[in-house]
């Protein structure tokens, strides 16, 4: 037999017994307290119960002025300058200390010249003007379809953002929060891009004009799809419904619709220069419905061909009769 | 009456009760059926079930308060549960006694001496509880693997799926006649190995493996009463080791964390004076701490901390979730399920149609022996009006549904019925779709009203020029509850022409196939 190890206790004495009794008693009390505290603290199913916030992202309205400007030309920066000037300048929308979020379309990891994503030169000019107007910060983001890092780099959006002194927000699993659109059927307890909106005071949407096989067209309204997380592809079962709900969920400061080159076919991915047509137009509008209704004409269609435009107008989320906004038409051809 | 006789009566009583409750784990109103018997009572008594699920879910499920009673018992009196109550311990005790009793006294005494490897059970306990404490994944919940070795879930699983089923097969009647459990062989083999190891060392499992015994050994450290010895009167005959169940060295220094309170040493001591039961510490010295070194303990904890991340690296709770694992109705979302399920398989035993089956090694190892449906097994898919499994579950891995919630009636009308999956028609195998022959068994058998399968009617001209009227089944995903009756009944016997996967299951919002308002 092994020699007794050193931690052998002394013989039982009344004192020693009481000490042990106290310790055991403390254990009993702790068991009871812990049990009472833990008892059904999280009933089964509790963990997957989501707490949803109001999904609405409302920014605006800005100081009075024209609601829409249509610029023609080939130089995106020049067109944006003219259009914004016609609407009262960037200072009408962005003032000192504003924290601006720019929602680009970075859906695909394709080069900018294929026109499937927001043009980096246009983005550069938007950031430059925001900063010139006194914005405290400018953040650029999207939740793309392809791998986010690849999308931001290959589209040139990441490089343009950094070069212009803005911040790129690449979404990850923790970027979304469950949100519900009041009165919505589709956006209910759904993960919505949340973190980059923290502290944001102004929202600008920038999207190219593209045909879209499921929705008809992808322009500034469809661009908000990139605010959705989760298995959002199931919304293709009701693409018009989700775009209308997104239009109700997001009220931007203004949107920029880039129709310098429009993707006439093979949308929304494109992939060939043959899919693009020079339409030489850029729209700035505080009403995304009006901007997209005009954009439909660049695709040689009418708003009547695009059900979500009709649906959004019916719900009063904007007007398809863009002429009623008396758009300012400017030319940036030099 | 000698104290060891009293203990044997208690062991026999609790074992019989356990076996009876296993037999009664069957839906029905007859005396030997469930009717209201506390079929999961032994699992609820198990402190490792309570501690494991509490660590993994930061919560104690209602019925597990029974385990607090065992904790208190152990704090005051040591491992009484092991020596007097545990049905698995009783099996080991009996088989150990049976295999050892004819051997020479010297051999028997030697077999019951303390062995340093008895510290292994503490290492296993540390590993399993460390694994249960690491929050991973979207819901920040752990993976609970205590059920693999926890004796009560282990013996429940073995009795539920193997011992009773074999008895049923042999007698050719009873609940289990015609019941099959995939992978039951592995469950039975593990049970058999642990039982047969008693031939080598009595109570092998209790001494070296049992993580519950280890937990109780730690809890009993400050028990005010216990076995004690006075060496001065001892003649060193060594007979106290003869029938010692825990190999705790009763003559001293006593290893209290290994003492199973079997009390055999009191009866075996020839003079009766040196060994007694009384206030601790023992005058002959004692070792209250478990025999595991600090280093071994740290290694075990570190290894345990790695279990959950290792389990989840495969992505089976994320993008690569296993649509082939159809969980029973009321099962909580997968990450919480894996933090609650102790693999006791009460649900599988109680399932009246035998559609519930233990997951085998073909699925992720983390889900081993957890319940899943196999619509080719059993009598008829998952009964649309049955809620037995959730009421048998001792840990809330399957919620106890009401019939209204299961079927989407009353206050649950807006939410609709519980969906466990979705049926898909394989048009390449379906008789009317692929082979110009009428069938529609699936449509006829669909228990949902209005039916979740409707018919596409066509008149087809066959190769003989005859025209045949065909009704081709089409599944309506907004109505299908995934019960699998169609899959069970489909005449394409090998690979069914209509099959259910876990898509669109209610418990996991991210597995939805349809837009939300269509499911409501």
PDB file of C-alpha atoms in Angstrom, chain B residues 146-277:
ATOM      1  CA  UNK B 146     -22.470  14.535 -21.503  1.00  0.00           C
ATOM      2  CA  UNK B 147     -25.180  12.151 -22.712  1.00  0.00           C
ATOM      3  CA  UNK B 148     -22.596   9.985 -24.464  1.00  0.00           C
ATOM      4  CA  UNK B 149     -21.294   8.716 -21.107  1.00  0.00           C
ATOM      5  CA  UNK B 150     -23.715  10.000 -18.473  1.00  0.00           C
ATOM      6  CA  UNK B 151     -24.930   6.700 -16.947  1.00  0.00           C
ATOM      7  CA  UNK B 152     -28.646   7.496 -16.745  1.00  0.00           C
ATOM      8  CA  UNK B 153     -29.032   8.620 -20.374  1.00  0.00           C
ATOM      9  CA  UNK B 154     -26.712   5.746 -21.374  1.00  0.00           C
ATOM     10  CA  UNK B 155     -28.712   3.089 -19.571  1.00  0.00           C
ATOM     11  CA  UNK B 156     -32.010   4.676 -20.672  1.00  0.00           C
ATOM     12  CA  UNK B 157     -30.879   4.676 -24.295  1.00  0.00           C
ATOM     13  CA  UNK B 158     -29.640   1.098 -24.014  1.00  0.00           C
ATOM     14  CA  UNK B 159     -32.822  -0.147 -22.359  1.00  0.00           C
ATOM     15  CA  UNK B 160     -35.166   1.885 -24.566  1.00  0.00           C
ATOM     16  CA  UNK B 161     -33.664   0.891 -27.880  1.00  0.00           C
ATOM     17  CA  UNK B 162     -31.766  -2.337 -27.270  1.00  0.00           C
ATOM     18  CA  UNK B 163     -32.570  -4.357 -24.154  1.00  0.00           C
ATOM     19  CA  UNK B 164     -36.339  -4.006 -24.284  1.00  0.00           C
ATOM     20  CA  UNK B 165     -36.410  -4.274 -28.069  1.00  0.00           C
ATOM     21  CA  UNK B 166     -34.424  -7.503 -27.932  1.00  0.00           C
ATOM     22  CA  UNK B 167     -36.757  -8.839 -25.285  1.00  0.00           C
ATOM     23  CA  UNK B 168     -39.680  -7.892 -27.524  1.00  0.00           C
ATOM     24  CA  UNK B 169     -38.112  -9.591 -30.519  1.00  0.00           C
ATOM     25  CA  UNK B 170     -37.539 -12.764 -28.496  1.00  0.00           C
ATOM     26  CA  UNK B 171     -41.036 -12.895 -27.078  1.00  0.00           C
ATOM     27  CA  UNK B 172     -42.518 -11.778 -30.384  1.00  0.00           C
ATOM     28  CA  UNK B 173     -45.027  -9.471 -28.765  1.00  0.00           C
ATOM     29  CA  UNK B 174     -45.291  -6.313 -26.751  1.00  0.00           C
ATOM     30  CA  UNK B 175     -44.681  -2.736 -27.746  1.00  0.00           C
ATOM     31  CA  UNK B 176     -41.400  -3.385 -29.486  1.00  0.00           C
ATOM     32  CA  UNK B 177     -42.562  -6.196 -31.748  1.00  0.00           C
ATOM     33  CA  UNK B 178     -41.685  -5.012 -35.200  1.00  0.00           C
ATOM     34  CA  UNK B 179     -39.906  -1.910 -33.958  1.00  0.00           C
ATOM     35  CA  UNK B 180     -36.518  -1.173 -35.436  1.00  0.00           C
ATOM     36  CA  UNK B 181     -33.835   1.294 -34.491  1.00  0.00           C
ATOM     37  CA  UNK B 182     -31.120   2.188 -36.937  1.00  0.00           C
ATOM     38  CA  UNK B 183     -27.700   1.987 -35.341  1.00  0.00           C
ATOM     39  CA  UNK B 184     -29.059   0.148 -32.315  1.00  0.00           C
ATOM     40  CA  UNK B 185     -26.178  -2.292 -32.665  1.00  0.00           C
ATOM     41  CA  UNK B 186     -23.618   0.346 -31.743  1.00  0.00           C
ATOM     42  CA  UNK B 187     -25.665   1.491 -28.748  1.00  0.00           C
ATOM     43  CA  UNK B 188     -26.038  -2.102 -27.621  1.00  0.00           C
ATOM     44  CA  UNK B 189     -22.365  -2.908 -28.175  1.00  0.00           C
ATOM     45  CA  UNK B 190     -21.246  -0.008 -25.985  1.00  0.00           C
ATOM     46  CA  UNK B 191     -23.670  -1.100 -23.279  1.00  0.00           C
ATOM     47  CA  UNK B 192     -22.455  -4.682 -23.511  1.00  0.00           C
ATOM     48  CA  UNK B 193     -18.791  -3.687 -23.336  1.00  0.00           C
ATOM     49  CA  UNK B 194     -19.362  -1.641 -20.183  1.00  0.00           C
ATOM     50  CA  UNK B 195     -21.337  -4.483 -18.589  1.00  0.00           C
ATOM     51  CA  UNK B 196     -18.764  -7.145 -19.534  1.00  0.00           C
ATOM     52  CA  UNK B 197     -15.883  -5.068 -18.185  1.00  0.00           C
ATOM     53  CA  UNK B 198     -17.185  -5.971 -14.727  1.00  0.00           C
ATOM     54  CA  UNK B 199     -15.622  -9.387 -15.304  1.00  0.00           C
ATOM     55  CA  UNK B 200     -12.218  -7.701 -15.369  1.00  0.00           C
ATOM     56  CA  UNK B 201     -12.814  -5.210 -12.587  1.00  0.00           C
ATOM     57  CA  UNK B 202     -16.083  -4.983 -10.664  1.00  0.00           C
ATOM     58  CA  UNK B 203     -17.907  -1.687 -11.253  1.00  0.00           C
ATOM     59  CA  UNK B 204     -15.334  -0.852 -13.922  1.00  0.00           C
ATOM     60  CA  UNK B 205     -17.587   1.831 -15.424  1.00  0.00           C
ATOM     61  CA  UNK B 206     -18.358   3.425 -12.040  1.00  0.00           C
ATOM     62  CA  UNK B 207     -14.717   3.570 -11.016  1.00  0.00           C
ATOM     63  CA  UNK B 208     -13.002   4.656 -14.235  1.00  0.00           C
ATOM     64  CA  UNK B 209     -15.542   6.149 -16.635  1.00  0.00           C
ATOM     65  CA  UNK B 210     -18.659   7.502 -14.966  1.00  0.00           C
ATOM     66  CA  UNK B 211     -18.734  11.325 -15.242  1.00  0.00           C
ATOM     67  CA  UNK B 212     -21.804  11.472 -13.002  1.00  0.00           C
ATOM     68  CA  UNK B 213     -19.962   9.538 -10.295  1.00  0.00           C
ATOM     69  CA  UNK B 214     -17.092  11.981 -10.680  1.00  0.00           C
ATOM     70  CA  UNK B 215     -19.469  14.925 -10.250  1.00  0.00           C
ATOM     71  CA  UNK B 216     -21.031  13.380  -7.161  1.00  0.00           C
ATOM     72  CA  UNK B 217     -17.557  12.575  -5.825  1.00  0.00           C
ATOM     73  CA  UNK B 218     -16.633  16.242  -6.042  1.00  0.00           C
ATOM     74  CA  UNK B 219     -19.950  17.339  -4.515  1.00  0.00           C
ATOM     75  CA  UNK B 220     -19.596  14.941  -1.562  1.00  0.00           C
ATOM     76  CA  UNK B 221     -16.270  16.359  -0.543  1.00  0.00           C
ATOM     77  CA  UNK B 222     -17.555  18.087   2.576  1.00  0.00           C
ATOM     78  CA  UNK B 223     -20.189  15.524   3.510  1.00  0.00           C
ATOM     79  CA  UNK B 224     -20.274  15.607   7.326  1.00  0.00           C
ATOM     80  CA  UNK B 225     -20.793  11.832   7.568  1.00  0.00           C
ATOM     81  CA  UNK B 226     -19.026   8.957   5.936  1.00  0.00           C
ATOM     82  CA  UNK B 227     -17.028   5.750   6.267  1.00  0.00           C
ATOM     83  CA  UNK B 228     -14.235   5.973   8.825  1.00  0.00           C
ATOM     84  CA  UNK B 229     -11.514   3.688  10.134  1.00  0.00           C
ATOM     85  CA  UNK B 230      -9.427   3.337  13.293  1.00  0.00           C
ATOM     86  CA  UNK B 231      -6.150   1.718  12.310  1.00  0.00           C
ATOM     87  CA  UNK B 232      -5.214   0.939  15.924  1.00  0.00           C
ATOM     88  CA  UNK B 233      -7.720  -1.904  16.156  1.00  0.00           C
ATOM     89  CA  UNK B 234      -7.030  -3.172  12.640  1.00  0.00           C
ATOM     90  CA  UNK B 235      -5.303  -6.506  12.125  1.00  0.00           C
ATOM     91  CA  UNK B 236      -4.574  -5.701   8.456  1.00  0.00           C
ATOM     92  CA  UNK B 237      -6.608  -8.630   7.178  1.00  0.00           C
ATOM     93  CA  UNK B 238      -7.717  -6.596   4.161  1.00  0.00           C
ATOM     94  CA  UNK B 239     -11.227  -8.062   4.117  1.00  0.00           C
ATOM     95  CA  UNK B 240     -12.764  -4.595   3.893  1.00  0.00           C
ATOM     96  CA  UNK B 241     -11.607  -4.588   0.263  1.00  0.00           C
ATOM     97  CA  UNK B 242     -13.356  -7.892  -0.443  1.00  0.00           C
ATOM     98  CA  UNK B 243     -16.655  -6.416  -1.624  1.00  0.00           C
ATOM     99  CA  UNK B 244     -15.770  -2.725  -1.770  1.00  0.00           C
ATOM    100  CA  UNK B 245     -17.779  -1.335  -4.686  1.00  0.00           C
ATOM    101  CA  UNK B 246     -15.881   1.880  -5.233  1.00  0.00           C
ATOM    102  CA  UNK B 247     -12.305   0.713  -4.535  1.00  0.00           C
ATOM    103  CA  UNK B 248     -11.985   3.557  -2.058  1.00  0.00           C
ATOM    104  CA  UNK B 249      -9.538   1.969   0.403  1.00  0.00           C
ATOM    105  CA  UNK B 250     -11.893   1.927   3.410  1.00  0.00           C
ATOM    106  CA  UNK B 251      -9.248   1.082   5.992  1.00  0.00           C
ATOM    107  CA  UNK B 252      -7.678   4.415   5.313  1.00  0.00           C
ATOM    108  CA  UNK B 253      -6.835   6.811   4.098  1.00  0.00           C
ATOM    109  CA  UNK B 254     -10.386   6.580   2.732  1.00  0.00           C
ATOM    110  CA  UNK B 255     -10.928   8.105  -0.695  1.00  0.00           C
ATOM    111  CA  UNK B 256     -14.329   9.656  -0.092  1.00  0.00           C
ATOM    112  CA  UNK B 257     -14.807  10.788  -3.662  1.00  0.00           C
ATOM    113  CA  UNK B 258     -14.635   7.130  -4.708  1.00  0.00           C
ATOM    114  CA  UNK B 259     -16.715   5.680  -1.852  1.00  0.00           C
ATOM    115  CA  UNK B 260     -20.101   4.554  -3.203  1.00  0.00           C
ATOM    116  CA  UNK B 261     -21.611   4.154   0.293  1.00  0.00           C
ATOM    117  CA  UNK B 262     -22.175   0.459  -0.422  1.00  0.00           C
ATOM    118  CA  UNK B 263     -21.417  -0.236   3.278  1.00  0.00           C
ATOM    119  CA  UNK B 264     -20.014  -3.690   2.468  1.00  0.00           C
ATOM    120  CA  UNK B 265     -16.849  -2.947   4.456  1.00  0.00           C
ATOM    121  CA  UNK B 266     -18.912  -2.560   7.639  1.00  0.00           C
ATOM    122  CA  UNK B 267     -20.210  -6.104   7.224  1.00  0.00           C
ATOM    123  CA  UNK B 268     -17.002  -7.667   5.986  1.00  0.00           C
ATOM    124  CA  UNK B 269     -14.745  -6.423   8.799  1.00  0.00           C
ATOM    125  CA  UNK B 270     -14.279  -9.476  11.076  1.00  0.00           C
ATOM    126  CA  UNK B 271     -13.948  -7.553  14.349  1.00  0.00           C
ATOM    127  CA  UNK B 272     -16.384  -4.823  13.467  1.00  0.00           C
ATOM    128  CA  UNK B 273     -14.466  -2.281  15.434  1.00  0.00           C
ATOM    129  CA  UNK B 274     -11.904  -0.693  13.094  1.00  0.00           C
ATOM    130  CA  UNK B 275     -14.400   0.371  10.397  1.00  0.00           C
ATOM    131  CA  UNK B 276     -17.491   2.380  11.077  1.00  0.00           C
ATOM    132  CA  UNK B 277     -19.855   5.002   9.763  1.00  0.00           C
TER     133      UNK B 277
END
